[in-house]
Short mmCIF file of C-alpha atoms in Angstrom, two decimals:
data_model
loop_
_atom_site.label_atom_id
_atom_site.label_comp_id
_atom_site.label_asym_id
_atom_site.label_seq_id
_atom_site.Cartn_x
_atom_site.Cartn_y
_atom_site.Cartn_z
CA MET A 1 145.37 97.27 71.94
CA ALA A 2 146.72 94.50 69.74
CA SER A 3 147.01 95.12 66.01
CA VAL A 4 146.12 92.67 63.28
CA PHE A 5 149.86 92.26 62.64
CA SER A 6 150.62 91.36 66.26
CA ASP A 7 147.73 88.86 66.20
CA ILE A 8 149.28 87.21 63.12
CA LEU A 9 152.74 87.14 64.74
CA ASP A 10 151.29 85.73 67.97
CA GLN A 11 149.71 82.96 65.88
CA LEU A 12 153.12 82.23 64.35
CA LEU A 13 154.54 81.67 67.84
CA ARG A 14 151.65 79.33 68.65
CA ASP A 15 152.16 77.43 65.37
CA LEU A 16 155.93 77.26 65.87
CA PRO A 17 156.31 76.94 69.66
CA GLU A 18 160.10 76.69 69.39
CA ALA A 19 160.24 80.25 68.03
CA LEU A 20 161.92 82.72 70.35
CA GLY A 21 160.27 85.71 68.71
CA ALA A 22 159.15 87.21 65.41
CA VAL A 23 159.16 90.73 64.05
CA PHE A 24 157.61 92.32 60.97
CA ILE A 25 159.96 95.08 59.74
CA ASP A 26 160.09 97.72 57.04
CA TRP A 27 162.94 98.52 54.61
CA GLU A 28 164.77 100.57 57.25
CA GLY A 29 164.73 97.77 59.83
CA GLU A 30 162.02 99.50 61.86
CA SER A 31 159.55 97.23 63.61
CA VAL A 32 156.04 97.39 62.20
CA ASP A 33 154.98 94.92 64.89
CA HIS A 34 156.40 92.01 66.83
CA SER A 35 155.66 89.04 69.04
CA ALA A 36 158.41 88.88 71.62
CA GLY A 37 158.40 85.29 72.85
CA ASP A 38 161.37 84.34 75.03
CA LEU A 39 163.69 86.97 73.51
CA GLY A 40 161.76 89.93 74.86
CA ALA A 41 160.49 92.95 72.95
CA THR A 42 163.73 94.93 72.83
CA ASN A 43 165.85 91.98 71.70
CA ILE A 44 163.53 90.79 68.93
CA LYS A 45 163.31 94.36 67.60
CA LEU A 46 167.13 94.59 67.62
CA VAL A 47 167.39 91.25 65.81
CA GLY A 48 164.96 92.56 63.20
CA ALA A 49 166.73 95.88 62.79
CA HIS A 50 170.27 94.52 62.50
CA TRP A 51 169.57 91.49 60.36
CA GLY A 52 167.00 93.32 58.26
CA LEU A 53 169.65 95.84 57.24
CA THR A 54 172.05 92.97 56.51
CA TYR A 55 169.41 91.32 54.33
CA ASN A 56 169.00 94.56 52.36
CA LEU A 57 172.77 94.77 51.77
CA MET A 58 172.76 91.15 50.57
CA ARG A 59 169.74 91.83 48.34
CA ARG A 60 171.46 94.80 46.68
CA ALA A 61 174.67 92.81 46.16
CA CYS A 62 172.74 89.91 44.59
CA GLU A 63 170.94 92.27 42.24
CA GLN A 64 174.20 93.99 41.22
CA LEU A 65 175.71 90.58 40.49
CA GLU A 66 172.58 89.72 38.47
CA LEU A 67 171.77 86.79 40.74
CA GLY A 68 168.19 87.95 41.20
CA THR A 69 166.36 88.92 44.35
CA PRO A 70 166.81 86.56 47.30
CA THR A 71 163.59 85.41 48.92
CA ASN A 72 165.03 84.28 52.26
CA MET A 73 168.18 84.56 54.32
CA VAL A 74 169.08 81.96 56.97
CA LEU A 75 171.70 82.72 59.63
CA ARG A 76 172.76 79.90 61.91
CA PHE A 77 174.70 80.46 65.10
CA ALA A 78 175.83 78.05 67.82
CA GLU A 79 172.58 78.33 69.76
CA ARG A 80 170.24 80.38 67.57
CA ARG A 81 168.96 80.69 64.04
CA VAL A 82 167.52 83.79 62.39
CA VAL A 83 165.42 83.45 59.25
CA ILE A 84 164.42 86.49 57.21
CA GLY A 85 161.90 86.46 54.40
CA ARG A 86 160.55 89.08 52.05
CA VAL A 87 156.80 89.63 52.44
CA VAL A 88 156.55 92.27 49.72
CA GLU A 89 158.99 94.90 48.48
CA GLY A 90 160.07 96.89 51.52
CA TYR A 91 158.60 94.59 54.20
CA TYR A 92 160.22 91.55 55.80
CA LEU A 93 159.46 88.94 58.42
CA VAL A 94 162.19 87.88 60.84
CA ILE A 95 161.91 84.76 63.00
CA ALA A 96 164.40 83.74 65.71
CA THR A 97 164.57 80.11 66.84
CA PRO A 98 166.96 77.80 68.65
CA SER A 99 169.49 76.39 66.17
CA ASP A 100 168.06 72.88 66.56
CA CYS A 101 164.54 73.89 65.47
CA PRO A 102 163.84 72.09 62.15
CA LEU A 103 164.52 74.60 59.39
CA TRP A 104 161.68 73.28 57.23
CA ARG A 105 159.19 74.14 60.00
CA THR A 106 160.56 77.67 60.30
CA LEU A 107 160.46 78.18 56.53
CA ARG A 108 156.87 76.90 56.40
CA ALA A 109 155.87 79.29 59.22
CA LEU A 110 157.68 82.12 57.41
CA ARG A 111 155.79 81.43 54.17
CA GLN A 112 152.37 81.02 55.81
CA THR A 113 152.75 84.03 58.08
CA GLY A 114 154.13 86.15 55.24
CA GLN A 115 151.00 85.38 53.21
CA ARG A 116 148.78 86.42 56.14
CA LEU A 117 150.71 89.66 56.63
CA LEU A 118 150.53 90.45 52.92
CA GLN A 119 146.74 90.11 52.97
CA GLU A 120 146.59 92.82 55.65
CA LEU A 121 148.86 95.36 53.94
#
């Protein structure tokens, strides 16, 4: 049975058809829910876990340096991009796309989907 979170993530993939997958994670990098897309369930969960932990390390470093709390982290690779955004303290949304997907579209989807997820927490 699909959860409200998976329904929201499925809508993200419909709104951003270039997306390879999306995962809603907690502060430990554990998947709350996901929409696998072309990456597959295991891979999108691994992307969320690994890069979610990296985001938390960056967040702590930024706070120690008194830079404030980052809202997003964008990682660009030769063929992929991973965008991570804070939904609320302790919960993050991770979206994987091809590297040529317009970043503004991914950031818009991140913001809109994050707002929908927040309403359901």
